[in-house]
Amino acid sequence: MDKSVGIVSAQCAWFDTPLTFRSGAVLPRYELVYETYGTLNAQGSNAILICHALSGNHHVAGYYAGDEKNLGWWDNMVGPGKPINTDKFFVVGLNNLGGCHGSTGPASIDPLTGQPYGASFPVITVQDWVESQARLADLLGIKKFAAVIGGSLGGMQALQWSLAYPERVAHVLAIASAPRLTAQNIAFNDVARNAILTDPDFHGGNYYQHGVVPTRGLRLARMLGHITYLSDDVMADKFGRALRTDQLNYGYEVEFQIESYLRYQGDKFAARFDANTYLLMTKALDYFDPAHDFGGDMNKAFSRAQADFLVISFTTDWRFSPQRSREIVQPLLHNRRNVSYAEIDSAHGHDSFLMDEPQYMDVMRAYLDNVAKECAR
Amino acid sequence: MDKSVGIVSAQCAWFDTPLTFRSGAVLPRYELVYETYGTLNAQGSNAILICHALSGNHHVAGYYAGDEKNLGWWDNMVGPGKPINTDKFFVVGLNNLGGCHGSTGPASIDPLTGQPYGASFPVITVQDWVESQARLADLLGIKKFAAVIGGSLGGMQALQWSLAYPERVAHVLAIASAPRLTAQNIAFNDVARNAILTDPDFHGGNYYQHGVVPTRGLRLARMLGHITYLSDDVMADKFGRALRTDQLNYGYEVEFQIESYLRYQGDKFAARFDANTYLLMTKALDYFDPAHDFGGDMNKAFSRAQADFLVISFTTDWRFSPQRSREIVQPLLHNRRNVSYAEIDSAHGHDSFLMDEPQYMDVMRAYLDNVAKECAR
């Protein structure tokens, strides 16, 4: 057990049926890039959908031939004998629409103009993503998912599955997530977006044609994001006030190790991620609110849900604190859903959902082993 | 009681004795702008120094003739019959060196070059400020302050007074402050600084000569700062997910009220504050660490202190949480100082120190009434 799924390859699905977004915008056609691991059983009952968070993509597990170091972002969780056990489940990961890793997004060519979509790519919501994911499920012959699983923004997609397609998902696993953003969450997103929007290289979102990239803005957005992914404690333990050199330099170059770390993370991200996708992802976070159409009443919003739920939070996560997860649990209990809730003691803040926290892995494994037994029935 | 000090005017003090900064840099001459309220008694024993925080200045109380709406930033706290009672105390507020409200700073003309200092203005520390404040005290004939008082970064200056001039300060009031920044604090500052440093209009700090101002960067820095000044709760209460218009617009204009508020705060600040000063202020915050020269041992660092202390924190302040204030109290107790500590129940986060929280005002008033009695002895 605990082997990797090994060599994987991405696939591409084309959709020619127009997709109407929640905003009213219409995408006439689009492609979704995805990977699958494991085998769909004869009944088609053992499929799991993995929804990614802000900067994730379809490469969830394994590696590509000749590039063994480029492991999927959740390789510790997904594989043979792992909590999301590919010996038992048929696992699907996709790059969300609007992304920058192969699925149609702002950097893709708009067939109507022959130019990249850029600013004209419509603002997308969690609802729109689930719609596109349902079409992918149709294409793969999956009538009902055994589970839809996601962390953070991925958890919101998993929740939305239970609302948009209650009959098509048996279990929803929402990890380090929230039913909707708080004002503080939105505020952080708005600062990140403004860093990108006001970067002179942004050119109103059409920077592709100018041969530049709003690196400065994207770098700042990521630096800020990183602060909110880590706990105060883990930053103190890992960096504290440690200096980069053995003396104070009294200048604006890196003085403290934490600055070095943040700038490195910012630079690395800005070199690989698309700024327009970053904007779309943060907007999807802001807009997600199942209660919006129910006068703010989350109990009413979740009355449609039929799935069973596992909700997991982490003690030091201050981006989506345990309180936010309890705000998911409460309306589910109100609607007499089966809900398991685990608050995991972890030092790693929001990032915990990507870590090998033993208690967390155990909870995932135990829950999904039971789901696997259901599928085999 | 609770009247304003009324019409005030700023004064200017010139210093021709070079000031050597902690960095080794030397400022050959400089001016400090300050205001005073109340009357210094014959013994010179009733003086209080108010140290300002990141964006503050010398205009602490009252208003200027013909501009009654431009109240000092701590007018609620300082005045006749107010907690810092100008009927009893001679109160001094100054604009810190490196500032942008009249004291010598990056926008001032360097007499050696005839150009604004810009990037050549040396990085300044809390120690350097206290040194310059001591010179101002000399000039005003104040041998010993009855109290040095400050909130946030101002509290650090008050603490530093007790270490640099233990015999020249009887009481130190450190409000919503910290003995040194955490990695997370430094990280937020670094993002803010990077927003300014990477703004194309920054021109390496010499933007004055280019006729531009790094407005974008300064605006982002302030937006980010504002998130850390407010509590999550007060943001939720004040803004929640309230929309600016009555519908969702699915674009990058302001959608939620919190975005409108933040952008307004950012714009307002960027129009009035100097970006180089902002950089200097955040660096002063980062560098302050009384234990730095004592192998990190805060107990040893505070062994020099002779003053009595009032330390105040606010329950919802997550920028400088109550835990940070307890880290001030602990080494003082270790050194057998008289320390009063008040943890005030307040919803307003870090900004609480500027607010009319009744419990807070009462604690300040009670403590300073006793200080006034000491002065009168």
Short mmCIF file of C-alpha atoms in Angstrom, two decimals, chain A residues 22-23 123 125 180-184 186-188 190-191 193-195 197-200 216 219-220 223-224 227 230-232 235-236 239-241 243 248-253 255-256 258-259 262-263 276 279-280 283 285-289 292 318 324, chain B residues 22-23 123 125 180-184 186-188 190-191 193-195 197-200 216 219-220 223-224 227 230-232 235-236 239-241 243 248-253 255-256 258-259 262-263 276 279-280 283 285-289 292 318 324:
data_model
loop_
_atom_site.label_atom_id
_atom_site.label_comp_id
_atom_site.label_asym_id
_atom_site.label_seq_id
_atom_site.Cartn_x
_atom_site.Cartn_y
_atom_site.Cartn_z
CA ARG A 22 -24.87 32.22 -13.76
CA SER A 23 -23.92 35.72 -14.89
CA VAL A 123 -16.75 35.67 -14.48
CA THR A 125 -19.10 30.78 -10.32
CA ARG A 180 -19.62 31.41 2.11
CA LEU A 181 -16.89 33.98 2.58
CA THR A 182 -16.86 36.50 5.40
CA ALA A 183 -16.21 40.20 4.84
CA GLN A 184 -12.61 39.63 5.91
CA ILE A 186 -13.60 39.03 0.62
CA ALA A 187 -11.36 41.88 1.75
CA PHE A 188 -8.21 39.79 1.36
CA ASP A 190 -10.09 42.26 -3.09
CA VAL A 191 -6.59 43.39 -2.12
CA ARG A 193 -7.31 41.37 -7.13
CA ASN A 194 -6.46 45.05 -6.91
CA ALA A 195 -2.77 44.17 -6.95
CA LEU A 197 -5.95 44.92 -11.72
CA THR A 198 -3.73 47.97 -11.03
CA ASP A 199 -0.52 46.40 -12.35
CA PRO A 200 0.34 48.49 -15.44
CA ARG A 216 4.13 42.20 -9.90
CA ARG A 219 3.32 37.96 -7.06
CA LEU A 220 1.79 40.26 -4.43
CA MET A 223 2.45 36.52 -1.12
CA LEU A 224 -0.66 37.76 0.61
CA ILE A 227 0.14 34.51 4.80
CA LEU A 230 -0.18 29.41 7.15
CA SER A 231 -0.96 29.71 10.82
CA ASP A 232 0.64 32.42 12.95
CA MET A 235 5.21 30.86 10.82
CA ALA A 236 6.65 31.61 14.25
CA PHE A 239 10.74 31.43 10.64
CA GLY A 240 10.27 33.47 13.78
CA ARG A 241 12.47 36.55 13.55
CA LEU A 243 17.52 36.82 9.80
CA LEU A 248 20.86 43.60 10.21
CA ASN A 249 21.24 45.42 6.92
CA TYR A 250 18.78 48.30 7.36
CA GLY A 251 17.52 48.26 3.81
CA TYR A 252 14.68 46.98 1.67
CA GLU A 253 16.35 43.80 0.54
CA GLU A 255 16.19 41.00 6.03
CA PHE A 256 14.16 38.23 7.67
CA ILE A 258 10.03 34.98 6.31
CA GLU A 259 10.49 37.68 3.66
CA LEU A 262 7.24 34.83 0.83
CA ARG A 263 9.04 36.45 -2.07
CA ASN A 276 -6.79 36.30 -15.17
CA LEU A 279 -8.96 36.83 -10.62
CA LEU A 280 -11.67 34.37 -11.69
CA LYS A 283 -14.37 35.91 -7.65
CA LEU A 285 -14.88 32.28 -3.88
CA ASP A 286 -16.54 35.63 -3.20
CA TYR A 287 -19.76 34.79 -5.01
CA PHE A 288 -20.34 31.36 -3.54
CA ASP A 289 -23.28 31.59 -1.19
CA HIS A 292 -28.12 33.90 -1.62
CA TRP A 318 -7.76 31.08 10.27
CA ARG A 324 -16.83 28.18 9.21
CA ARG B 22 21.32 52.65 14.71
CA SER B 23 22.16 51.68 11.13
CA VAL B 123 16.19 53.42 7.54
CA THR B 125 14.48 52.55 14.11
CA ARG B 180 8.53 42.69 18.84
CA LEU B 181 6.82 41.58 15.64
CA THR B 182 6.03 37.97 14.84
CA ALA B 183 6.87 36.37 11.51
CA GLN B 184 3.26 36.93 10.46
CA ILE B 186 6.67 40.98 9.33
CA ALA B 187 5.10 39.07 6.47
CA PHE B 188 2.18 41.50 6.20
CA ASP B 190 6.73 42.82 3.59
CA VAL B 191 3.75 42.44 1.27
CA ARG B 193 6.40 47.18 1.18
CA ASN B 194 6.64 45.06 -1.94
CA ALA B 195 3.47 46.68 -3.25
CA LEU B 197 8.73 48.90 -4.03
CA THR B 198 7.47 47.21 -7.20
CA ASP B 199 5.16 50.05 -8.24
CA PRO B 200 6.69 51.37 -11.49
CA ARG B 216 -1.05 52.03 -6.59
CA ARG B 219 -3.11 52.17 -1.83
CA LEU B 220 -2.64 48.39 -1.72
CA MET B 223 -5.97 48.34 2.06
CA LEU B 224 -4.05 45.41 3.45
CA ILE B 227 -7.82 44.43 7.13
CA LEU B 230 -10.26 45.61 12.04
CA SER B 231 -11.48 42.44 13.69
CA ASP B 232 -13.12 39.71 11.67
CA MET B 235 -16.10 43.52 9.58
CA ALA B 236 -18.84 40.92 9.61
CA PHE B 239 -20.27 44.92 6.16
CA GLY B 240 -20.98 41.20 6.12
CA ARG B 241 -21.74 40.15 2.56
CA LEU B 243 -23.71 44.25 -1.81
CA LEU B 248 -24.68 40.86 -8.49
CA ASN B 249 -22.74 42.36 -11.38
CA TYR B 250 -20.19 39.61 -12.08
CA GLY B 251 -17.29 41.92 -12.77
CA TYR B 252 -14.26 43.49 -11.14
CA GLU B 253 -15.91 46.72 -10.09
CA GLU B 255 -19.47 44.22 -5.73
CA PHE B 256 -19.50 44.04 -1.93
CA ILE B 258 -16.40 45.83 2.16
CA GLU B 259 -14.60 46.33 -1.16
CA LEU B 262 -11.32 49.25 1.58
CA ARG B 263 -10.76 50.96 -1.76
CA ASN B 276 8.79 56.40 1.54
CA LEU B 279 8.27 52.05 4.07
CA LEU B 280 10.29 53.54 6.93
CA LYS B 283 10.77 48.82 8.81
CA LEU B 285 8.15 48.02 13.29
CA ASP B 286 10.08 45.04 11.92
CA TYR B 287 13.37 45.98 13.54
CA PHE B 288 12.08 46.77 17.01
CA ASP B 289 13.24 44.01 19.32
CA HIS B 292 18.02 41.60 19.98
CA TRP B 318 -5.35 40.11 16.04
CA ARG B 324 1.63 40.06 22.58
#
